[in-house]
Tab-separated table of C-alpha atoms in Angstrom:
chain	number	residue	atom	x	y	z
A	1	UNK	CA	134.127	91.556	115.614
A	2	UNK	CA	131.962	94.641	114.032
A	3	UNK	CA	128.867	92.629	112.011
A	4	UNK	CA	127.651	94.679	108.819
A	5	UNK	CA	123.712	94.362	109.015
A	6	UNK	CA	123.624	94.866	105.355
A	7	UNK	CA	124.756	91.466	105.015
A	8	UNK	CA	121.327	90.385	105.576
A	9	UNK	CA	120.761	91.456	102.085
A	10	UNK	CA	123.097	88.791	100.737
A	11	UNK	CA	120.834	86.376	102.653
A	12	UNK	CA	117.939	87.680	101.050
A	13	UNK	CA	119.896	87.082	97.455
A	14	UNK	CA	120.395	83.295	98.972
A	15	UNK	CA	116.733	82.809	99.880
A	16	UNK	CA	115.860	83.426	96.163
A	17	UNK	CA	116.924	79.814	95.531
A	18	UNK	CA	113.831	78.774	97.422
A	19	UNK	CA	110.260	78.837	95.592
A	20	UNK	CA	107.739	78.617	98.396
A	21	UNK	CA	105.934	81.838	100.017
A	22	UNK	CA	107.699	81.328	103.267
A	23	UNK	CA	111.137	81.939	101.334
A	24	UNK	CA	109.591	85.176	99.968
A	25	UNK	CA	108.360	86.128	103.023
A	26	UNK	CA	111.673	85.952	104.740
A	27	UNK	CA	113.381	87.323	101.714
A	28	UNK	CA	111.438	90.924	102.093
A	29	UNK	CA	112.115	90.548	106.235
A	30	UNK	CA	115.975	90.177	105.844
A	31	UNK	CA	116.043	92.887	102.765
A	32	UNK	CA	114.229	95.300	105.495
A	33	UNK	CA	116.646	94.241	108.374
A	34	UNK	CA	119.445	94.742	106.275
A	35	UNK	CA	119.093	98.412	105.293
A	36	UNK	CA	117.404	99.346	108.635
A	37	UNK	CA	120.387	97.990	110.611
A	38	UNK	CA	123.030	99.704	108.266
A	39	UNK	CA	121.313	102.843	109.028
A	40	UNK	CA	120.675	102.584	112.287
A	41	UNK	CA	124.329	101.583	112.939
A	42	UNK	CA	125.574	105.446	111.325
A	43	UNK	CA	123.027	107.339	113.129
A	44	UNK	CA	123.367	108.666	116.834
A	45	UNK	CA	120.300	106.813	118.145
A	46	UNK	CA	120.115	105.013	121.697
A	47	UNK	CA	116.604	103.900	122.144
A	48	UNK	CA	115.947	102.183	125.806
A	49	UNK	CA	112.318	101.857	125.372
A	50	UNK	CA	109.999	102.295	122.534
A	51	UNK	CA	110.705	101.025	118.854
A	52	UNK	CA	113.958	101.585	117.522
A	53	UNK	CA	112.255	101.303	114.135
A	54	UNK	CA	110.175	104.464	114.865
A	55	UNK	CA	113.342	106.324	116.097
A	56	UNK	CA	115.195	105.542	113.005
A	57	UNK	CA	112.403	106.675	110.683
A	58	UNK	CA	111.671	109.704	112.553
A	59	UNK	CA	115.424	110.954	112.840
A	60	UNK	CA	115.431	110.841	109.119
A	61	UNK	CA	111.931	112.510	108.796
A	62	UNK	CA	113.157	115.458	110.955
A	63	UNK	CA	116.134	115.956	109.110
A	64	UNK	CA	116.070	119.465	106.790
A	65	UNK	CA	117.800	117.615	104.169
A	66	UNK	CA	115.169	116.621	101.449
A	67	UNK	CA	117.212	113.441	100.431
A	68	UNK	CA	117.183	112.084	104.432
A	69	UNK	CA	113.366	112.775	104.484
A	70	UNK	CA	112.996	110.793	100.896
A	71	UNK	CA	115.400	108.217	102.413
A	72	UNK	CA	112.862	108.033	105.614
A	73	UNK	CA	109.832	107.733	103.437
A	74	UNK	CA	111.116	104.599	101.433
A	75	UNK	CA	112.535	102.773	104.777
A	76	UNK	CA	109.098	103.533	106.089
A	77	UNK	CA	107.407	101.651	102.882
A	78	UNK	CA	109.774	98.762	103.121
A	79	UNK	CA	109.032	98.453	106.948
A	80	UNK	CA	105.404	98.245	106.043
A	81	UNK	CA	106.160	95.587	103.237
A	82	UNK	CA	108.082	93.409	106.016
A	83	UNK	CA	105.397	94.022	108.492
A	84	UNK	CA	102.549	92.520	105.847
A	85	UNK	CA	105.229	89.968	104.716
A	86	UNK	CA	105.754	88.640	108.442
A	87	UNK	CA	101.843	88.943	109.628
A	88	UNK	CA	99.489	89.322	107.230
A	89	UNK	CA	98.878	85.787	105.478
A	90	UNK	CA	95.776	86.649	103.691
A	91	UNK	CA	97.134	87.944	100.640
A	92	UNK	CA	99.888	86.055	98.433
A	93	UNK	CA	103.521	87.197	98.067
A	94	UNK	CA	104.956	87.207	94.825
A	95	UNK	CA	108.515	86.580	93.726
A	96	UNK	CA	108.466	89.865	91.938
A	97	UNK	CA	107.954	91.725	95.319
A	98	UNK	CA	110.852	89.833	96.499
A	99	UNK	CA	112.933	91.282	93.878
A	100	UNK	CA	111.743	94.447	94.215
A	101	UNK	CA	112.448	94.375	98.369
A	102	UNK	CA	116.104	93.699	97.663
A	103	UNK	CA	116.386	96.347	95.077
A	104	UNK	CA	114.543	98.838	97.043
A	105	UNK	CA	116.888	97.734	100.309
A	106	UNK	CA	120.285	98.267	98.127
A	107	UNK	CA	119.138	101.515	96.587
A	108	UNK	CA	118.250	103.157	100.109
A	109	UNK	CA	121.691	102.054	101.324
A	110	UNK	CA	123.341	103.770	98.301
A	111	UNK	CA	121.354	107.189	98.648
A	112	UNK	CA	122.005	107.020	102.555
A	113	UNK	CA	125.796	106.321	101.589
A	114	UNK	CA	125.907	109.342	98.988
A	115	UNK	CA	125.578	111.426	102.286
A	116	UNK	CA	128.808	110.647	103.982
A	117	UNK	CA	127.816	112.853	107.423
A	118	UNK	CA	127.231	109.645	109.221
A	119	UNK	CA	129.923	107.357	107.892
B	1	UNK	CA	51.750	127.871	160.496
B	2	UNK	CA	50.739	129.869	157.520
B	3	UNK	CA	52.376	132.713	159.162
B	4	UNK	CA	55.721	130.870	159.112
B	5	UNK	CA	55.585	129.562	155.836
B	6	UNK	CA	55.085	133.147	154.623
B	7	UNK	CA	57.965	134.324	156.706
B	8	UNK	CA	60.237	131.449	155.423
B	9	UNK	CA	59.313	132.387	151.728
B	10	UNK	CA	60.258	136.117	152.054
B	11	UNK	CA	63.419	135.195	153.840
B	12	UNK	CA	64.762	132.949	151.436
B	13	UNK	CA	63.184	134.455	148.306
B	14	UNK	CA	60.884	131.089	147.250
B	15	UNK	CA	57.395	131.441	145.866
B	16	UNK	CA	54.664	132.038	148.434
B	17	UNK	CA	52.213	129.558	147.353
B	18	UNK	CA	54.500	126.685	148.006
B	19	UNK	CA	52.076	124.205	146.624
B	20	UNK	CA	53.196	125.453	143.255
B	21	UNK	CA	56.854	125.721	143.717
B	22	UNK	CA	58.256	122.000	142.103
B	23	UNK	CA	61.731	122.863	141.073
B	24	UNK	CA	62.890	119.291	140.908
B	25	UNK	CA	59.962	118.106	138.437
B	26	UNK	CA	61.724	118.054	135.271
B	27	UNK	CA	65.251	117.033	136.372
B	28	UNK	CA	65.749	113.494	137.193
B	29	UNK	CA	68.345	111.068	137.213
B	30	UNK	CA	66.454	109.224	134.208
B	31	UNK	CA	65.880	112.313	132.277
B	32	UNK	CA	69.380	113.470	132.882
B	33	UNK	CA	70.622	110.002	131.462
B	34	UNK	CA	68.078	110.741	128.528
B	35	UNK	CA	69.792	114.019	127.601
B	36	UNK	CA	73.268	112.363	127.408
B	37	UNK	CA	71.880	109.474	125.434
B	38	UNK	CA	70.379	111.781	122.994
B	39	UNK	CA	73.552	113.959	122.858
B	40	UNK	CA	75.646	110.771	122.387
B	41	UNK	CA	73.520	109.696	119.415
B	42	UNK	CA	73.603	113.094	118.001
B	43	UNK	CA	77.475	112.620	118.077
B	44	UNK	CA	77.446	109.354	116.749
B	45	UNK	CA	75.088	110.117	114.170
B	46	UNK	CA	77.481	113.422	112.771
B	47	UNK	CA	80.502	110.802	112.911
B	48	UNK	CA	78.584	108.553	110.650
B	49	UNK	CA	77.382	111.607	108.093
B	50	UNK	CA	80.882	112.886	108.167
B	51	UNK	CA	82.340	109.222	107.442
B	52	UNK	CA	79.911	108.548	104.893
B	53	UNK	CA	80.859	111.661	102.917
B	54	UNK	CA	84.506	110.987	103.112
B	55	UNK	CA	83.565	107.564	101.722
B	56	UNK	CA	81.605	109.647	99.150
B	57	UNK	CA	84.166	111.772	98.244
B	58	UNK	CA	87.291	109.140	97.837
B	59	UNK	CA	85.578	106.137	96.888
B	60	UNK	CA	85.510	107.098	93.140
B	61	UNK	CA	89.313	106.921	93.692
B	62	UNK	CA	90.369	104.654	96.359
B	63	UNK	CA	89.239	101.480	98.180
B	64	UNK	CA	89.862	101.232	101.873
B	65	UNK	CA	91.825	98.380	103.387
B	66	UNK	CA	90.440	98.824	106.943
B	67	UNK	CA	87.748	101.197	106.232
B	68	UNK	CA	87.016	102.311	110.048
B	69	UNK	CA	91.090	103.369	110.701
B	70	UNK	CA	91.472	104.988	107.591
B	71	UNK	CA	88.219	106.828	107.804
B	72	UNK	CA	89.062	107.807	111.438
B	73	UNK	CA	92.352	108.996	110.419
B	74	UNK	CA	91.028	111.241	107.600
B	75	UNK	CA	88.634	112.771	109.788
B	76	UNK	CA	91.500	113.765	112.122
B	77	UNK	CA	93.515	115.241	109.498
B	78	UNK	CA	90.747	116.539	106.936
B	79	UNK	CA	93.019	118.395	105.082
B	80	UNK	CA	94.135	114.829	103.062
B	81	UNK	CA	90.379	114.515	101.890
B	82	UNK	CA	90.913	117.430	99.459
B	83	UNK	CA	94.105	116.459	97.962
B	84	UNK	CA	93.731	112.851	97.717
B	85	UNK	CA	91.857	112.574	94.520
B	86	UNK	CA	94.526	114.979	93.017
B	87	UNK	CA	97.182	112.278	93.885
B	88	UNK	CA	95.196	109.717	92.617
B	89	UNK	CA	94.814	111.445	89.366
B	90	UNK	CA	98.790	111.935	89.338
B	91	UNK	CA	99.451	108.415	90.192
B	92	UNK	CA	97.365	107.164	87.079
B	93	UNK	CA	98.512	109.798	84.633
B	94	UNK	CA	102.449	109.614	85.659
B	95	UNK	CA	102.679	106.073	86.484
B	96	UNK	CA	99.992	103.255	85.593
B	97	UNK	CA	96.751	104.276	84.174
B	98	UNK	CA	95.247	101.128	85.632
B	99	UNK	CA	96.648	100.854	88.724
B	100	UNK	CA	94.402	100.193	91.628
B	101	UNK	CA	94.558	102.188	94.496
B	102	UNK	CA	93.802	101.353	98.234
B	103	UNK	CA	94.374	103.467	101.502
B	104	UNK	CA	95.745	101.878	104.583
B	105	UNK	CA	96.411	103.145	107.605
B	106	UNK	CA	99.936	102.395	109.167
B	107	UNK	CA	99.462	102.455	113.093
B	108	UNK	CA	102.256	101.898	114.990
B	109	UNK	CA	101.518	104.417	117.850
B	110	UNK	CA	100.015	107.770	118.746
B	111	UNK	CA	102.960	109.371	117.169
B	112	UNK	CA	103.553	107.185	114.312
B	113	UNK	CA	100.555	106.860	112.107
B	114	UNK	CA	101.093	107.390	108.268
B	115	UNK	CA	98.110	106.835	105.584
B	116	UNK	CA	99.797	104.733	102.910
B	117	UNK	CA	98.338	104.580	99.154
B	118	UNK	CA	98.641	101.479	98.123
B	119	UNK	CA	99.408	101.107	94.409
B	120	UNK	CA	98.339	97.691	93.124
B	121	UNK	CA	100.182	97.738	89.637
B	122	UNK	CA	101.271	95.753	86.714
B	123	UNK	CA	104.002	98.175	85.991
B	124	UNK	CA	107.176	96.211	86.388
B	125	UNK	CA	109.037	96.876	89.814
B	126	UNK	CA	112.286	98.500	88.134
B	127	UNK	CA	110.011	101.632	86.879
B	128	UNK	CA	108.808	102.543	90.457
B	129	UNK	CA	111.789	103.820	92.030
B	130	UNK	CA	112.007	106.719	89.717
B	131	UNK	CA	108.359	107.390	90.187
B	132	UNK	CA	108.178	107.095	94.022
B	133	UNK	CA	111.280	109.389	94.219
B	134	UNK	CA	109.680	112.314	91.488
B	135	UNK	CA	106.603	111.999	93.686
B	136	UNK	CA	108.041	112.382	97.047
B	137	UNK	CA	110.253	115.240	95.629
B	138	UNK	CA	107.254	117.093	94.649
B	139	UNK	CA	105.087	116.399	97.604
B	140	UNK	CA	108.022	117.991	99.965
B	141	UNK	CA	108.329	121.043	97.638
B	142	UNK	CA	104.424	121.487	97.194
B	143	UNK	CA	102.709	120.138	100.123
B	144	UNK	CA	105.251	119.736	103.106
B	145	UNK	CA	102.600	119.209	105.829
B	146	UNK	CA	100.773	116.866	103.892
B	147	UNK	CA	103.684	115.015	102.746
B	148	UNK	CA	104.380	113.798	106.532
B	149	UNK	CA	101.193	112.078	106.556
B	150	UNK	CA	101.457	110.060	103.833
B	151	UNK	CA	103.330	107.761	101.719
B	152	UNK	CA	103.414	105.178	98.689
B	153	UNK	CA	103.588	101.412	98.612
B	154	UNK	CA	103.857	100.119	95.199
B	155	UNK	CA	102.764	96.263	95.100
B	156	UNK	CA	104.417	95.749	91.258
B	157	UNK	CA	103.671	93.063	88.905
B	158	UNK	CA	100.085	92.371	90.427
B	159	UNK	CA	98.129	91.612	87.598
């Protein structure tokens, strides 16, 4: 059995049926992990200690390919949104931020898949 | 006794009038601590002045989410200070004239620090993708060194 992490994005979409802020925060969390997991799965990254998030983003940042650098930046931005959604309770998350997170996650995956070096 | 003292003075090259020789008079533990304290105060004062200047230079364009973190990062990456106002103008002219901009440091580790420009905007989220893409492309082409240190975080439909 080989799990496809990008299926987490489907969970994000299902969570859109919920209308509480807890749903909104969870939508952003799952959207991030969907795209992060998809990319991680296709990169030659093995982390024994330290942050695997940092390793994935740094790997793409170090690339000489401009598209991969841009993917790194957009993934980093979604990482920040996920952290804010998980830990910052002093500002309100709106449903539009959830639509944006899902759209962004799918868009990053699409861009990553365009380059078939890793697939 | 006097003769012995003179002989010692010649031998060790110290003043012959031993009563006038007080080499330790100005160097005490207390005075050394005071000097260190003054140096520390001077350093803190210069840091404070530098941070006030950064706030003055950028305050017109950005608010700070956690002031001390961002100011410290900007102090250590001072090349960003000159270009950030131009970036703010670029965002206002090409994305949303009424956007509210803040700076926020993502500080995950020593090797992973990124200065985020948060863009609180009333612009629809579907329009942000294109803008961010073009922005990143321009930054990597024109200022690759700067592009490594900053990022955008659009918070759409905010007003």
